[in-house]
Amino acid sequence: AYDKAGNHASVEQTFDIDVSPPTLTATYRPANDLGWHGQNVWIAFAAEDQPGLSGLEFVGPPDAVTNDGAGQVISCLARDVAGNVSTRDVTINLDKTPVEILTFSPRDTETTPDARPLIRVDFREALSGLDRDNSILKLDDQDVMALATVTSTNLTYQPADLMEGSHTVFARLQDRAGNVTERDAIWAVDSDGLDNLWEQQFLGTLALGPGDDADLDGLNNMEELLAGTDPGSGDTDGDGIGDLTD
């Protein structure tokens, strides 16, 4: 700088310039291949400023997602001494609630006269949805899931003719977050016309038909039922004369 007399003076001043925001990263357990978490998610944030710049002043604290819900956004901010700001959003889909199996058809302990009963499993899955590829439906230890019809609330399977007697349906339902529920139902097919209680009492099974002759006395099961004789004894009244002759 100069005055009117020609005198001059100079001043030197140094400025630190920082227009670069800090780097902000988030660390957390990744979601599964379907984009869902099945357990609480803890998120840690870390930030750093470039060497030689103003330095880090603030970074947001860790956070957690503990409530079920889709599209939950956790935000964090980092700021350096010069006032430059970085933000980071993390979106979490959390479902900790397993599928709820409501009912089976046929019901557990039920006896049906239909040799081809429609097998149905009703369930409730309100958030992530059923993961069909990792769910199982078995009929008498045979996996029939690939043949089942699946909706958002039930799955159904129509079998071919089933044998008389006991059958087991097993359902293992997994949602898209990996939560699993298992349950089974044991029921019976009895379409032979024989009274079920009579079969259980005298034959101990529903697997024998009306034409079978358990005691080999010449009377089949239907004839024994109608005659009031014991299908497990050739001489029901113990008089030494066979039931066929009596």
Short mmCIF file of C-alpha atoms in Angstrom, two decimals:
data_model
loop_
_atom_site.label_atom_id
_atom_site.label_comp_id
_atom_site.label_asym_id
_atom_site.label_seq_id
_atom_site.Cartn_x
_atom_site.Cartn_y
_atom_site.Cartn_z
CA ALA A 1 0.00 0.00 0.00
CA TYR A 2 1.32 3.53 -0.84
CA ASP A 3 0.56 6.96 0.63
CA LYS A 4 0.60 10.27 -1.33
CA ALA A 5 4.23 10.84 -0.39
CA GLY A 6 5.25 7.57 -1.97
CA ASN A 7 5.77 5.65 1.25
CA HIS A 8 4.58 2.04 1.16
CA ALA A 9 4.13 -0.94 3.45
CA SER A 10 3.13 -4.58 2.93
CA VAL A 11 1.49 -7.25 5.11
CA GLU A 12 1.47 -10.98 4.48
CA GLN A 13 -1.36 -13.21 5.75
CA THR A 14 -1.82 -16.98 5.42
CA PHE A 15 -5.26 -18.58 4.91
CA ASP A 16 -6.22 -22.22 5.43
CA ILE A 17 -8.90 -23.23 2.94
CA ASP A 18 -11.00 -26.39 3.43
CA VAL A 19 -14.02 -26.94 1.21
CA SER A 20 -13.95 -30.76 1.29
CA PRO A 21 -16.45 -32.53 3.56
CA PRO A 22 -15.26 -35.42 5.74
CA THR A 23 -15.73 -39.03 4.66
CA LEU A 24 -18.59 -40.75 6.52
CA THR A 25 -19.10 -44.53 6.57
CA ALA A 26 -21.63 -46.85 8.25
CA THR A 27 -20.87 -50.35 9.54
CA TYR A 28 -23.64 -52.89 10.20
CA ARG A 29 -24.54 -56.52 9.54
CA PRO A 30 -25.76 -56.77 5.94
CA ALA A 31 -29.27 -57.92 5.06
CA ASN A 32 -29.92 -61.35 3.57
CA ASP A 33 -30.22 -61.94 -0.17
CA LEU A 34 -33.87 -60.86 -0.05
CA GLY A 35 -33.03 -57.53 1.57
CA TRP A 36 -34.29 -58.35 5.07
CA HIS A 37 -32.91 -58.60 8.60
CA GLY A 38 -34.37 -61.04 11.09
CA GLN A 39 -32.60 -59.66 14.17
CA ASN A 40 -31.90 -56.23 15.67
CA VAL A 41 -29.47 -54.16 13.60
CA TRP A 42 -26.74 -52.11 15.26
CA ILE A 43 -25.19 -49.35 13.15
CA ALA A 44 -21.85 -47.66 13.87
CA PHE A 45 -20.72 -44.53 12.05
CA ALA A 46 -17.13 -43.45 11.44
CA ALA A 47 -15.78 -40.28 9.85
CA GLU A 48 -12.39 -38.84 8.91
CA ASP A 49 -11.13 -35.65 7.32
CA GLN A 50 -8.42 -35.54 4.70
CA PRO A 51 -4.90 -35.10 6.11
CA GLY A 52 -3.83 -31.45 6.30
CA LEU A 53 -7.35 -30.06 6.31
CA SER A 54 -9.35 -28.58 9.19
CA GLY A 55 -9.99 -31.86 10.99
CA LEU A 56 -13.08 -33.64 12.26
CA GLU A 57 -15.32 -31.79 14.69
CA PHE A 58 -18.40 -34.01 15.07
CA VAL A 59 -19.78 -37.39 14.02
CA GLY A 60 -23.18 -38.82 14.97
CA PRO A 61 -23.43 -41.59 17.58
CA PRO A 62 -24.21 -45.27 16.89
CA ASP A 63 -27.83 -46.19 16.40
CA ALA A 64 -29.99 -49.31 16.32
CA VAL A 65 -33.11 -50.63 14.60
CA THR A 66 -35.10 -52.82 16.99
CA ASN A 67 -38.70 -52.48 15.82
CA ASP A 68 -40.21 -54.45 12.95
CA GLY A 69 -40.78 -52.43 9.81
CA ALA A 70 -39.83 -51.98 6.18
CA GLY A 71 -37.81 -49.06 4.84
CA GLN A 72 -36.63 -47.71 8.20
CA VAL A 73 -34.10 -44.92 7.57
CA ILE A 74 -31.27 -44.15 10.00
CA SER A 75 -29.44 -40.88 9.26
CA CYS A 76 -26.05 -39.64 10.46
CA LEU A 77 -24.12 -36.38 10.09
CA ALA A 78 -20.39 -35.61 10.25
CA ARG A 79 -18.88 -32.09 10.28
CA ASP A 80 -15.32 -30.80 10.08
CA VAL A 81 -13.91 -27.69 11.79
CA ALA A 82 -14.40 -25.64 8.62
CA GLY A 83 -18.11 -26.43 8.69
CA ASN A 84 -18.23 -28.85 5.79
CA VAL A 85 -20.92 -31.51 6.34
CA SER A 86 -21.41 -35.11 5.17
CA THR A 87 -24.58 -37.14 5.69
CA ARG A 88 -25.29 -40.85 5.34
CA ASP A 89 -28.65 -42.67 5.27
CA VAL A 90 -29.00 -46.38 6.01
CA THR A 91 -32.26 -48.13 5.11
CA ILE A 92 -33.19 -51.23 7.10
CA ASN A 93 -35.98 -53.81 6.59
CA LEU A 94 -36.49 -55.62 9.90
CA ASP A 95 -38.86 -58.54 10.54
CA LYS A 96 -38.32 -60.52 13.76
CA THR A 97 -41.79 -62.05 13.87
CA PRO A 98 -42.11 -65.64 12.59
CA VAL A 99 -44.91 -66.82 10.34
CA GLU A 100 -47.97 -67.76 12.39
CA ILE A 101 -49.57 -71.04 11.32
CA LEU A 102 -53.28 -70.70 12.03
CA THR A 103 -55.07 -73.87 10.95
CA PHE A 104 -54.65 -77.17 9.14
CA SER A 105 -57.24 -78.90 7.00
CA PRO A 106 -57.87 -81.72 7.62
CA ARG A 107 -57.53 -80.81 11.29
CA ASP A 108 -55.25 -82.58 13.72
CA THR A 109 -56.88 -85.85 14.98
CA GLU A 110 -59.69 -85.53 12.39
CA THR A 111 -60.94 -88.51 10.40
CA THR A 112 -62.13 -87.73 6.89
CA PRO A 113 -64.12 -90.00 4.57
CA ASP A 114 -62.48 -88.31 1.57
CA ALA A 115 -59.60 -90.28 0.07
CA ARG A 116 -58.44 -87.10 -1.71
CA PRO A 117 -58.84 -84.36 0.90
CA LEU A 118 -57.68 -80.88 -0.05
CA ILE A 119 -54.72 -80.21 2.22
CA ARG A 120 -54.62 -76.60 3.37
CA VAL A 121 -52.43 -74.63 5.74
CA ASP A 122 -53.62 -71.15 6.71
CA PHE A 123 -51.00 -68.75 8.01
CA ARG A 124 -50.39 -65.10 8.87
CA GLU A 125 -47.31 -63.27 7.58
CA ALA A 126 -47.88 -59.54 7.59
CA LEU A 127 -44.47 -58.06 6.83
CA SER A 128 -41.64 -59.62 4.82
CA GLY A 129 -43.79 -62.30 3.18
CA LEU A 130 -43.43 -66.06 2.81
CA ASP A 131 -40.19 -67.34 1.34
CA ARG A 132 -41.57 -70.19 -0.74
CA ASP A 133 -38.16 -71.43 -1.88
CA ASN A 134 -37.13 -72.14 1.71
CA SER A 135 -40.48 -73.40 3.03
CA ILE A 136 -41.49 -77.05 3.23
CA LEU A 137 -44.80 -78.87 3.00
CA LYS A 138 -44.66 -82.63 3.51
CA LEU A 139 -47.34 -85.28 3.25
CA ASP A 140 -46.20 -88.52 4.91
CA ASP A 141 -42.53 -87.42 4.66
CA GLN A 142 -42.82 -86.58 0.95
CA ASP A 143 -42.04 -82.95 0.12
CA VAL A 144 -44.94 -81.61 -1.96
CA MET A 145 -44.16 -77.89 -1.69
CA ALA A 146 -43.33 -77.60 -5.38
CA LEU A 147 -46.84 -78.89 -6.20
CA ALA A 148 -48.65 -76.63 -3.74
CA THR A 149 -50.57 -73.48 -4.58
CA VAL A 150 -49.32 -70.59 -2.44
CA THR A 151 -51.06 -67.30 -1.67
CA SER A 152 -50.27 -64.59 0.86
CA THR A 153 -52.45 -66.32 3.47
CA ASN A 154 -52.48 -70.05 2.73
CA LEU A 155 -51.04 -72.94 0.80
CA THR A 156 -53.02 -75.85 -0.62
CA TYR A 157 -52.20 -79.24 -2.10
CA GLN A 158 -54.48 -81.77 -3.76
CA PRO A 159 -53.15 -85.33 -3.32
CA ALA A 160 -53.98 -88.42 -5.33
CA ASP A 161 -56.04 -91.13 -3.63
CA LEU A 162 -54.67 -91.81 -0.17
CA MET A 163 -54.61 -95.14 1.60
CA GLU A 164 -56.92 -95.80 4.50
CA GLY A 165 -55.38 -94.93 7.83
CA SER A 166 -53.23 -92.28 9.43
CA HIS A 167 -51.49 -89.49 7.52
CA THR A 168 -49.22 -86.67 8.62
CA VAL A 169 -48.86 -83.19 7.17
CA PHE A 170 -45.78 -81.23 8.21
CA ALA A 171 -45.33 -77.52 7.46
CA ARG A 172 -42.11 -75.59 7.88
CA LEU A 173 -42.80 -72.00 6.87
CA GLN A 174 -40.00 -69.46 6.57
CA ASP A 175 -40.47 -65.77 5.91
CA ARG A 176 -38.19 -63.62 3.76
CA ALA A 177 -36.32 -62.47 6.86
CA GLY A 178 -35.40 -66.06 7.77
CA ASN A 179 -37.81 -66.61 10.67
CA VAL A 180 -39.09 -70.21 10.80
CA THR A 181 -42.24 -71.84 12.20
CA GLU A 182 -42.85 -75.61 12.21
CA ARG A 183 -46.05 -77.50 12.93
CA ASP A 184 -47.72 -80.77 11.96
CA ALA A 185 -51.15 -82.37 11.93
CA ILE A 186 -51.98 -86.08 12.09
CA TRP A 187 -55.32 -87.18 10.70
CA ALA A 188 -56.88 -90.26 9.11
CA VAL A 189 -58.65 -91.29 5.94
CA ASP A 190 -61.52 -93.71 6.41
CA SER A 191 -63.80 -94.02 3.39
CA ASP A 192 -64.61 -97.73 3.65
CA GLY A 193 -68.06 -97.46 5.24
CA LEU A 194 -67.02 -99.09 8.51
CA ASP A 195 -67.78 -97.26 11.73
CA ASN A 196 -64.59 -95.53 12.84
CA LEU A 197 -65.09 -96.14 16.57
CA TRP A 198 -65.83 -99.81 15.89
CA GLU A 199 -62.65 -100.10 13.81
CA GLN A 200 -60.53 -98.50 16.51
CA GLN A 201 -62.09 -100.62 19.26
CA PHE A 202 -61.95 -104.00 17.58
CA LEU A 203 -59.27 -103.64 14.90
CA GLY A 204 -57.05 -101.00 16.46
CA THR A 205 -56.58 -99.33 13.07
CA LEU A 206 -58.47 -97.64 10.26
CA ALA A 207 -56.27 -99.23 7.63
CA LEU A 208 -58.31 -102.42 7.15
CA GLY A 209 -61.18 -102.42 4.70
CA PRO A 210 -64.69 -103.87 4.84
CA GLY A 211 -63.66 -106.92 2.82
CA ASP A 212 -60.74 -107.87 5.06
CA ASP A 213 -61.06 -110.86 7.39
CA ALA A 214 -58.75 -110.13 10.31
CA ASP A 215 -59.52 -113.30 12.27
CA LEU A 216 -59.84 -115.57 9.20
CA ASP A 217 -63.20 -116.91 10.35
CA GLY A 218 -64.89 -116.52 6.97
CA LEU A 219 -66.67 -113.29 7.89
CA ASN A 220 -65.26 -110.06 6.56
CA ASN A 221 -65.15 -106.88 8.62
CA MET A 222 -68.42 -105.48 7.25
CA GLU A 223 -70.19 -108.76 7.97
CA GLU A 224 -68.71 -108.80 11.48
CA LEU A 225 -69.93 -105.24 12.05
CA LEU A 226 -73.46 -106.02 10.86
CA ALA A 227 -73.58 -109.29 12.85
CA GLY A 228 -72.26 -107.70 16.02
CA THR A 229 -69.37 -110.17 16.24
CA ASP A 230 -65.75 -109.55 17.15
CA PRO A 231 -63.57 -109.25 14.01
CA GLY A 232 -60.58 -110.29 16.09
CA SER A 233 -62.09 -113.57 17.30
CA GLY A 234 -63.38 -116.52 15.28
CA ASP A 235 -65.71 -117.45 18.17
CA THR A 236 -67.08 -114.26 19.69
CA ASP A 237 -69.41 -115.93 22.24
CA GLY A 238 -66.94 -118.67 23.15
CA ASP A 239 -69.47 -121.47 22.59
CA GLY A 240 -67.10 -123.57 20.54
CA ILE A 241 -68.95 -122.78 17.35
CA GLY A 242 -67.33 -120.37 14.93
CA ASP A 243 -68.97 -117.05 14.17
CA LEU A 244 -69.55 -118.06 10.55
CA THR A 245 -71.62 -121.04 11.67
CA ASP A 246 -73.39 -119.16 14.47
#
